[in-house]
CSV table of C-alpha atoms and ligand atoms in Angstrom, one decimal:
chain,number,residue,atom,x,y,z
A,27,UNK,CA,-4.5,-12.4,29.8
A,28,UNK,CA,-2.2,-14.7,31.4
A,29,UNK,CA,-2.4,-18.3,31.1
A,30,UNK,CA,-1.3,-20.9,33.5
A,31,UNK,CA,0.2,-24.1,31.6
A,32,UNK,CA,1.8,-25.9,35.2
A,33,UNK,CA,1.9,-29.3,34.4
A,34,UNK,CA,1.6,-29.1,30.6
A,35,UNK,CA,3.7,-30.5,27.9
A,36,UNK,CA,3.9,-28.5,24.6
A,37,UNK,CA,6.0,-29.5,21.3
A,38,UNK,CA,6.6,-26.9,18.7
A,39,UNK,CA,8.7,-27.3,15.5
A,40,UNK,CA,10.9,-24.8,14.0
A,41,UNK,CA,11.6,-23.2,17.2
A,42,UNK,CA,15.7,-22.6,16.5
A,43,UNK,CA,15.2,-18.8,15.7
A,44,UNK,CA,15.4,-16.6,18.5
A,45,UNK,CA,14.0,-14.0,16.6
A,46,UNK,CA,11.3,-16.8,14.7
A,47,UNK,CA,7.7,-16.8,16.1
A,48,UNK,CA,8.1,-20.8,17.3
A,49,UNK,CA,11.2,-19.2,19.7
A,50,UNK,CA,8.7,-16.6,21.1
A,51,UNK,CA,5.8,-19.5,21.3
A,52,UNK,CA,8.1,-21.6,23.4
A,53,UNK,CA,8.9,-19.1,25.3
A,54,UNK,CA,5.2,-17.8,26.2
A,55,UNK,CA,5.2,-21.1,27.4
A,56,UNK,CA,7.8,-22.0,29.2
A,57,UNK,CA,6.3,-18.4,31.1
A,58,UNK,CA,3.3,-20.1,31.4
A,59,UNK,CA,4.3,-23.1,34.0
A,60,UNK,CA,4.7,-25.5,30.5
A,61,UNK,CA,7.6,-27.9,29.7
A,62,UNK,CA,8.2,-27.2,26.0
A,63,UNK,CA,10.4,-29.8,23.3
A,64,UNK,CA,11.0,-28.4,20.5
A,65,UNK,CA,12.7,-29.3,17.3
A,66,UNK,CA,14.3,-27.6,14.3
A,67,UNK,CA,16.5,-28.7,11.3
A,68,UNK,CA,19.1,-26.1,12.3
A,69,UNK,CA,21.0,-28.2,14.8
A,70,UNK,CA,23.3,-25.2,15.8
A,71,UNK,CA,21.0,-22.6,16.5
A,72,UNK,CA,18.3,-25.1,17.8
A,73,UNK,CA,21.4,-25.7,20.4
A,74,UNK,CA,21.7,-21.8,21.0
A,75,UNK,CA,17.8,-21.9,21.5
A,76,UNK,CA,17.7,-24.7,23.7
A,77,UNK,CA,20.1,-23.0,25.9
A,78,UNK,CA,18.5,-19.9,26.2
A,79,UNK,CA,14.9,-20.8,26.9
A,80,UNK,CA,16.1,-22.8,29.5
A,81,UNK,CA,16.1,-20.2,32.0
A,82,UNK,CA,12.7,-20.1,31.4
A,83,UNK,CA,11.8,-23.6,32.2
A,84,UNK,CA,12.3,-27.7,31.3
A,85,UNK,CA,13.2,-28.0,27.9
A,86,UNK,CA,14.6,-30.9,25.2
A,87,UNK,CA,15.2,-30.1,21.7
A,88,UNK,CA,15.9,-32.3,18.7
A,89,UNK,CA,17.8,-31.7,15.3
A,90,UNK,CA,15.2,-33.1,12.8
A,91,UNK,CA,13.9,-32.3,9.1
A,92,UNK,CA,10.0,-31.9,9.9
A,93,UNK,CA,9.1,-33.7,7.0
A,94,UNK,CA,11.1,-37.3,8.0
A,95,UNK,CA,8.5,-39.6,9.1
A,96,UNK,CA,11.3,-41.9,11.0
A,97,UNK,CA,12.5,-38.9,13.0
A,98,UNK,CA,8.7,-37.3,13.4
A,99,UNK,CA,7.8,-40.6,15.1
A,100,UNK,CA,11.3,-40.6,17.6
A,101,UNK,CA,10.6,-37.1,18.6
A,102,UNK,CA,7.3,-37.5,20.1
A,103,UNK,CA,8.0,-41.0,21.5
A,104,UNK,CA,11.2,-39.5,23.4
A,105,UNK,CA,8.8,-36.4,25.0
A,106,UNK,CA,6.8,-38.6,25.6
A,107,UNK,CA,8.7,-41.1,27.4
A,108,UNK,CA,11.0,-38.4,28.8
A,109,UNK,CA,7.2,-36.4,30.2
A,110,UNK,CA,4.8,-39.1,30.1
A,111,UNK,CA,2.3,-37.6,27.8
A,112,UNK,CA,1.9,-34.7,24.9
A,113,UNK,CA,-1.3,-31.7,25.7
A,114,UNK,CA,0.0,-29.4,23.1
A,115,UNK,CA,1.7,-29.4,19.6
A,116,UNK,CA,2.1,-26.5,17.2
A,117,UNK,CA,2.8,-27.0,13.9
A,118,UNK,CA,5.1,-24.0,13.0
A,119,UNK,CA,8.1,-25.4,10.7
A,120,UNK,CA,8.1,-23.7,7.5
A,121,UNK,CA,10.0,-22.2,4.1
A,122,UNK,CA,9.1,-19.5,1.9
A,123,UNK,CA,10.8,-19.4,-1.2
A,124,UNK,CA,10.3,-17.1,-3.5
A,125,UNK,CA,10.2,-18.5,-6.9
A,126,UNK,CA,7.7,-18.3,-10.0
A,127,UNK,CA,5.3,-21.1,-10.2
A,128,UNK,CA,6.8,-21.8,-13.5
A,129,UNK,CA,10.1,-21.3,-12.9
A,130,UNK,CA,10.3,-23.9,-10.2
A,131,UNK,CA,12.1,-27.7,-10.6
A,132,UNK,CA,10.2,-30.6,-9.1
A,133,UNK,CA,12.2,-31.0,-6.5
A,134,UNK,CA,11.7,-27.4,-5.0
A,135,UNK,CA,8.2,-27.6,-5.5
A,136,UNK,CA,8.6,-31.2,-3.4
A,137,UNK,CA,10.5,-29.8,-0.9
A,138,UNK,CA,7.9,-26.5,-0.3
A,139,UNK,CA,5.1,-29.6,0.0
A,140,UNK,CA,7.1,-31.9,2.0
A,141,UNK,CA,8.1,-29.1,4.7
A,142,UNK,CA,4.9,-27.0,5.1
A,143,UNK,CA,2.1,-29.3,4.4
A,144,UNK,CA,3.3,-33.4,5.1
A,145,UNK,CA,4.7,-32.3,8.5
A,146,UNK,CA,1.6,-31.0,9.3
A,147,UNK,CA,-0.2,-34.5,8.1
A,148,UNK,CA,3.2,-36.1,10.0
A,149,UNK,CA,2.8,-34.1,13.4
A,150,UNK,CA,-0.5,-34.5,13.9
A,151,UNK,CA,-1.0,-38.0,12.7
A,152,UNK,CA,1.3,-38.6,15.6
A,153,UNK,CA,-0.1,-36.2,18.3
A,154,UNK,CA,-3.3,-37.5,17.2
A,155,UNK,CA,-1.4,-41.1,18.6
A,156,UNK,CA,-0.5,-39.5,21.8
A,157,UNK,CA,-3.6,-37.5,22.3
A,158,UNK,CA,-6.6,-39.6,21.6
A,159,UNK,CA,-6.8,-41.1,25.1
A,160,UNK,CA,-6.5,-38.0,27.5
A,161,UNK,CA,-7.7,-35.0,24.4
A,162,UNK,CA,-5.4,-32.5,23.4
A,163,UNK,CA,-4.4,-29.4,21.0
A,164,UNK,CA,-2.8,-29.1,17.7
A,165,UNK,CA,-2.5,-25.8,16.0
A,166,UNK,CA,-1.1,-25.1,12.8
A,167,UNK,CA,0.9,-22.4,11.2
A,168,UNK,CA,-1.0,-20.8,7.9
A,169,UNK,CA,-0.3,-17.9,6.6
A,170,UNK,CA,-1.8,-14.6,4.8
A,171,UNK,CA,-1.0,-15.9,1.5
A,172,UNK,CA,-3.3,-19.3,2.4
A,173,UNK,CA,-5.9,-16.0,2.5
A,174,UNK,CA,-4.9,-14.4,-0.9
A,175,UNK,CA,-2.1,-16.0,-2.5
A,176,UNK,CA,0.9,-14.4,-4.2
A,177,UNK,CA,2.8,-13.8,-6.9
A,178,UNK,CA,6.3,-15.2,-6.4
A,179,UNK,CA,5.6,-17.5,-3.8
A,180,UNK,CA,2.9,-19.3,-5.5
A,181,UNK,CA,4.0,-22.7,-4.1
A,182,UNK,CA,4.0,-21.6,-0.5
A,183,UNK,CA,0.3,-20.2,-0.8
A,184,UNK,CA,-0.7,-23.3,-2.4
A,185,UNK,CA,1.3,-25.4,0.8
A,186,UNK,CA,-0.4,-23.2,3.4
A,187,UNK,CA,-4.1,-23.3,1.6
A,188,UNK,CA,-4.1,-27.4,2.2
A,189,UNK,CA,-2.4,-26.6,5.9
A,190,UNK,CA,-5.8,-24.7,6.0
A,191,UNK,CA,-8.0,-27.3,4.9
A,192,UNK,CA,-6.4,-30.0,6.6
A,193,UNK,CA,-7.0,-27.8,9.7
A,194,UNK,CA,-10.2,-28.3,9.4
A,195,UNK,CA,-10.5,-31.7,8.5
A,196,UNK,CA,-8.5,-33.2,11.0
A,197,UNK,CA,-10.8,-30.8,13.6
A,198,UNK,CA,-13.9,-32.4,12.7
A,199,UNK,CA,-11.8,-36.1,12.6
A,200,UNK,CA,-10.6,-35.4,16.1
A,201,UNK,CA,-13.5,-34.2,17.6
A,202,UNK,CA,-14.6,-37.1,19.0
A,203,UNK,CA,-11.1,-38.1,21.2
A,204,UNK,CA,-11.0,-34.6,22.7
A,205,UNK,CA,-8.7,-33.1,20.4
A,206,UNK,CA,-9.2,-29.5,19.1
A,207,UNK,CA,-7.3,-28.4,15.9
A,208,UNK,CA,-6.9,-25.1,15.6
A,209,UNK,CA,-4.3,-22.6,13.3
A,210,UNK,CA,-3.0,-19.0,12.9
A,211,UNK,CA,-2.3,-16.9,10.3
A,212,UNK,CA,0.3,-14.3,10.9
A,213,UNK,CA,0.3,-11.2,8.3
A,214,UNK,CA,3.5,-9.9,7.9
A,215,UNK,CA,5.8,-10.6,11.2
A,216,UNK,CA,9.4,-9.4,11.7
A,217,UNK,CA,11.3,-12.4,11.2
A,218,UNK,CA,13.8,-14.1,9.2
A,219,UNK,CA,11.8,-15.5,7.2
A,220,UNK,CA,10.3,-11.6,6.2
A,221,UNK,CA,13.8,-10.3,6.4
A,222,UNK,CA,14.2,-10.0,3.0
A,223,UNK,CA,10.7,-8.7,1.6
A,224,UNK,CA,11.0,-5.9,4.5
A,225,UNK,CA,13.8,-4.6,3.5
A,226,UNK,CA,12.8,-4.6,-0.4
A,227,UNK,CA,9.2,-2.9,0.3
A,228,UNK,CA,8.7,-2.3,3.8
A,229,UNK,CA,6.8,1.2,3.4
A,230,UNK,CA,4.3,-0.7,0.7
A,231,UNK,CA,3.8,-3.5,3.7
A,232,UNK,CA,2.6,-1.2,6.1
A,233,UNK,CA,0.4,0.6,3.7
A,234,UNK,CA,-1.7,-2.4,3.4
A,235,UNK,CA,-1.9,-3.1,7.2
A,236,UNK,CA,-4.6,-1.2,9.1
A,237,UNK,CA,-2.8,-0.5,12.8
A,238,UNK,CA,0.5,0.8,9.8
A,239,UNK,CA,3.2,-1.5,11.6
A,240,UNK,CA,4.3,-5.5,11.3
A,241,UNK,CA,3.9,-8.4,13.4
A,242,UNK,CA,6.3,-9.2,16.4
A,243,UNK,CA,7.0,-12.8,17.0
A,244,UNK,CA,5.0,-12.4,20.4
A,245,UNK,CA,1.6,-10.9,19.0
A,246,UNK,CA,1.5,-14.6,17.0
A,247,UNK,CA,2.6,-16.1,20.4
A,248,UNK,CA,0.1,-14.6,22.3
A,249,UNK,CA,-3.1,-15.7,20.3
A,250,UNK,CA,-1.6,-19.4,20.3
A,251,UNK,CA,-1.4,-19.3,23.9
A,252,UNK,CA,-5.2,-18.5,24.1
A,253,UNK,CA,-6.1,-21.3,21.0
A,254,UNK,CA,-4.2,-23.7,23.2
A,255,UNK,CA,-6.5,-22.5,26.3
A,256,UNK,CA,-9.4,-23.7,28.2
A,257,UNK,CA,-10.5,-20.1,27.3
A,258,UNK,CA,-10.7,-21.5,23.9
A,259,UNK,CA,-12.5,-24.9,24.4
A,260,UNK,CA,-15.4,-24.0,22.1
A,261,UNK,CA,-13.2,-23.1,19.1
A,262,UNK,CA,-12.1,-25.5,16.5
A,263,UNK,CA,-11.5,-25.7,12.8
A,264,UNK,CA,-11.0,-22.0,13.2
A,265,UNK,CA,-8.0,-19.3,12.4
A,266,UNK,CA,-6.9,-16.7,14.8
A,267,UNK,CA,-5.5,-14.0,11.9
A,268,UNK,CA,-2.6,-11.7,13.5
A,269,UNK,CA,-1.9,-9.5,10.9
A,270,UNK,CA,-3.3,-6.0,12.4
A,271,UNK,CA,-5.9,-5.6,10.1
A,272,UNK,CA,-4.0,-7.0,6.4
A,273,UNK,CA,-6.3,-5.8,3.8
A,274,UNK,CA,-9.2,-5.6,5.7
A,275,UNK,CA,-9.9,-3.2,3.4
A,276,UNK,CA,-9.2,-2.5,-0.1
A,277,UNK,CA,-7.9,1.1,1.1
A,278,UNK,CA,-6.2,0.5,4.9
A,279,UNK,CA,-3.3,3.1,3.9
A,280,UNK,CA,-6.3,5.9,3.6
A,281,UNK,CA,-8.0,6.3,7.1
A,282,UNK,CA,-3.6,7.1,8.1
A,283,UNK,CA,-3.2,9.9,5.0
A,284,UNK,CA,-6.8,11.6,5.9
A,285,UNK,CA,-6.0,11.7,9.7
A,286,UNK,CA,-2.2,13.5,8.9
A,287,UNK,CA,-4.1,15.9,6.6
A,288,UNK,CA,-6.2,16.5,9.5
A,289,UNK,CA,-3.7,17.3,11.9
B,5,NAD,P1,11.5,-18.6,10.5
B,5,NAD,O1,12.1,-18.8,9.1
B,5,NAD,O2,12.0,-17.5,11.3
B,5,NAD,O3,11.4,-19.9,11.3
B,5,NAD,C1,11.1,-21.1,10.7
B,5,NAD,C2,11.9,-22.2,11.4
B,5,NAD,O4,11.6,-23.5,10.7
B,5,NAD,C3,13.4,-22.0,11.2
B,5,NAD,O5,14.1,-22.1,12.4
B,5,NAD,C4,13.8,-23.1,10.3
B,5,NAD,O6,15.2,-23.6,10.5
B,5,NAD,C5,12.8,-24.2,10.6
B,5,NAD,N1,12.7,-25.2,9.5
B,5,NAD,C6,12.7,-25.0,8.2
B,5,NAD,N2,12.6,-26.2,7.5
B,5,NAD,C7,12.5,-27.1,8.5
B,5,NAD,C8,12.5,-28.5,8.5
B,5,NAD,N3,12.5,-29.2,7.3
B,5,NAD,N4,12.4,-29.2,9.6
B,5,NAD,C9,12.5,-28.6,10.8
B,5,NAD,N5,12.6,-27.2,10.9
B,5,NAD,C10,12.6,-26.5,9.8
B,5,NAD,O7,9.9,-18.3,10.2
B,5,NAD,P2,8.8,-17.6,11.0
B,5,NAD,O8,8.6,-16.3,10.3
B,5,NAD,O9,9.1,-17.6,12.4
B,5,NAD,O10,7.5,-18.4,10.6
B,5,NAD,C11,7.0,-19.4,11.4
B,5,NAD,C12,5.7,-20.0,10.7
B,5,NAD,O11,4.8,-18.9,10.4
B,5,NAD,C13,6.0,-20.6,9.3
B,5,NAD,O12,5.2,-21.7,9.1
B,5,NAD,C14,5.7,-19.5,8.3
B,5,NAD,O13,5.3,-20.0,7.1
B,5,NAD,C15,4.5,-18.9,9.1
B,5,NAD,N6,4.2,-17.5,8.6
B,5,NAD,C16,5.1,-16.5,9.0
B,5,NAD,C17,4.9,-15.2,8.5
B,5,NAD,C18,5.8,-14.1,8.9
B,5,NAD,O14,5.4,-12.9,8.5
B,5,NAD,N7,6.9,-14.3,9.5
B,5,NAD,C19,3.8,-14.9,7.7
B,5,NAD,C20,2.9,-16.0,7.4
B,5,NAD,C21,3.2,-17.3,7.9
C-alpha cells in the first residue's frame, strides 16, 4: 500500500542508525511526501543520517538525550516553529542492556527507565501540546519482551510493559483532541541493537519465528506508516506486532522440520 504524507510533519527519535528501524521509518516517510525531524543522542551518526535522508526529502535533526525534559521541549518548539505544526511523532529511542535484574546498580536500572519509558511520557506530553488543537498521531516503540519478558534483560521488559500501558492510557486521554496513540512491537529485527544476540543464537531465533527469518528495519517501518494512516483512523490503544509469527505457537520450528521431511 502506498501512503501519501504531502504536507505532513513527522518527528521520530533514535533515528541516527542507518541500519536502526527509526532510520528506515524516516525514510518511508520522507517517500511518502512527509517532512521528517528527527533526533538521536549520537550527534555524529545522527549527522551521517541527516545527510543521507535528505535526498529523500526536508529534513532537521537534533543531538539530544530522549529522556532531557529541557531539550525534549526545544526539539519540538524548533519543528514546530521551523514547520508550523507537528501531525506525527514516533516514539522509537531505546536501549537494551542485557544485565540480570539483580545484578544491576541503580543507576543502570534509572537509565533503562529514563530512556525507554519517561521519553515516552516526555514526547508525548509535548506532542500532546502541539497536537491537541488540529488532532494528531503518536506511536510508540514496545517490544516482544513487553509480551513475554526475559531473562537477562529483565529491566527492558519491565520499561517496555509501562510503554505498553501508557499506550493505552494516553489513547483513551487523547481521544477527545483528535489524537490517536498507537504502538508496535517488533520481534526480533536485524539491527544494532540485535547484533549481538544474532550472532550468539541466531538458529534458536528463527526456530521460534513462524515465517523462520528476522525482522528488517522496513517490515516495522511499513506497519507504522499504516498506524500513522487515515487507513487506520479507527484503531487506537492498539499494537501492530511485526515479528512474523514469534511464538505464535508453542512449536513454530515444527510445521518447517515436518514440511523438509516431506520433501
Ligand atoms: P537501535 O539501537 O538500532 O536504534 C536505537 C537508537 O536510539 C540509536 O540510534 C540510539 O543512539 C538511540 N538512542 C539511545 N539512547 C538514546 C537517548 N537517550 N536519546 C536519544 N536517542 C537515543 O535500535 P532498533 O533495533 O532500531 O530499535 C528501535 C526501537 O525498537 C527501540 O525502542 C527498541 O527497543 C525497539 N525494539 C527493537 C527490536 C529489534 O529486534 N531490533 C525488538 C523489540 C523492540
Amino acid at each position: 500500500m502506498a501512503f501519501d504524507y504531502s504536507g505532513k510533519v513527522v518527528g521520530i527519535t533514535g533515528a541516527a542508525s542507518k541500519v536502526g528501524i527509526g532510520f528506515a521509518i524516516a525514510k518511508k516517510f520522507l517517500e511518502s511526501g512527509a517532512k521528517v525531524f528527527i533526533c538521536d543522542l549520537n550527534g555524529e551518526a545522527l549527522e551521517g543520517a541527516k545527510e543521507e535522508l535528505a535526498s529523500y526529502g526536508e529534513v532537521l535533526a537534533y543531538a539530544l538525550d530522549v529522556s532531557d525534559e529541557q531539550a525534549v521541549e526545544d526539539m519540538f518548539a524548533k519543528a514546530a516553529k521551523a514547520w508550523g505544526k507537528i501531525d506525527i511523532f514516533i516514539n522509537n529511542a531505546g536501549i537494551y542492556p542485557q544485565c540480570m535484574v539483580c545484578d544491576m546498580t541503580v543507576a543502570q536500572w534509572e537509565t533503562v527507565m529514563n530512556v525507554n519509558l519517561k521519553s515516552v511520557f516526555l514526547c508525548a506530553r509535548e506532542a500532546y501540546r502541539y497536537m491537541k488543537e488540529q488532532g494528531g498521531v503518536i506511536i510508540n516503540a514496545a517490544s516482544y519482551a513487553a509480551v513475554i519478558a526475559s531473562a537477562g534483560s529483565g529491566a527492558y521488559a519491565a520499561s517496555k510493559s509501562a510503554v505498553y500501558s501508557l499506550t493505552k492510557t494516553l489513547a483513551a486521554e487523547l481521544a477527545p483532541y483528535g489524537i490517536r496513540v498507537n504502538g508496535f512491537i517488533p520481534g526480533v529485527i536485524k539491527t544494532g541493537m540485535t547484533q549481538g544476540v544474532v550472532e550468539q543464537k541466531g538458529d534458536e531465533l528463527v526456530g521460534a519465528i513462524a515465517l523462520h527469518r528476522l525482522g528488517a528495519p522496513v517490515d516495522v517501518a511499513n506497519a507504522v506508516l499504516f498506524l500513522a494512516s487515515e487507513e487506520a483512523s479507527y484503531l487506537t490503544g492498539t499494537f501492530i506486532e511485526v515479528s512474523g509469527g514469534k511464538l505464535c505457537v508453542q512449536n513454530p520450528d515444527f510445521p518447517w522440520k515436518k514440511a523438509k521431511e516431506e520433501k
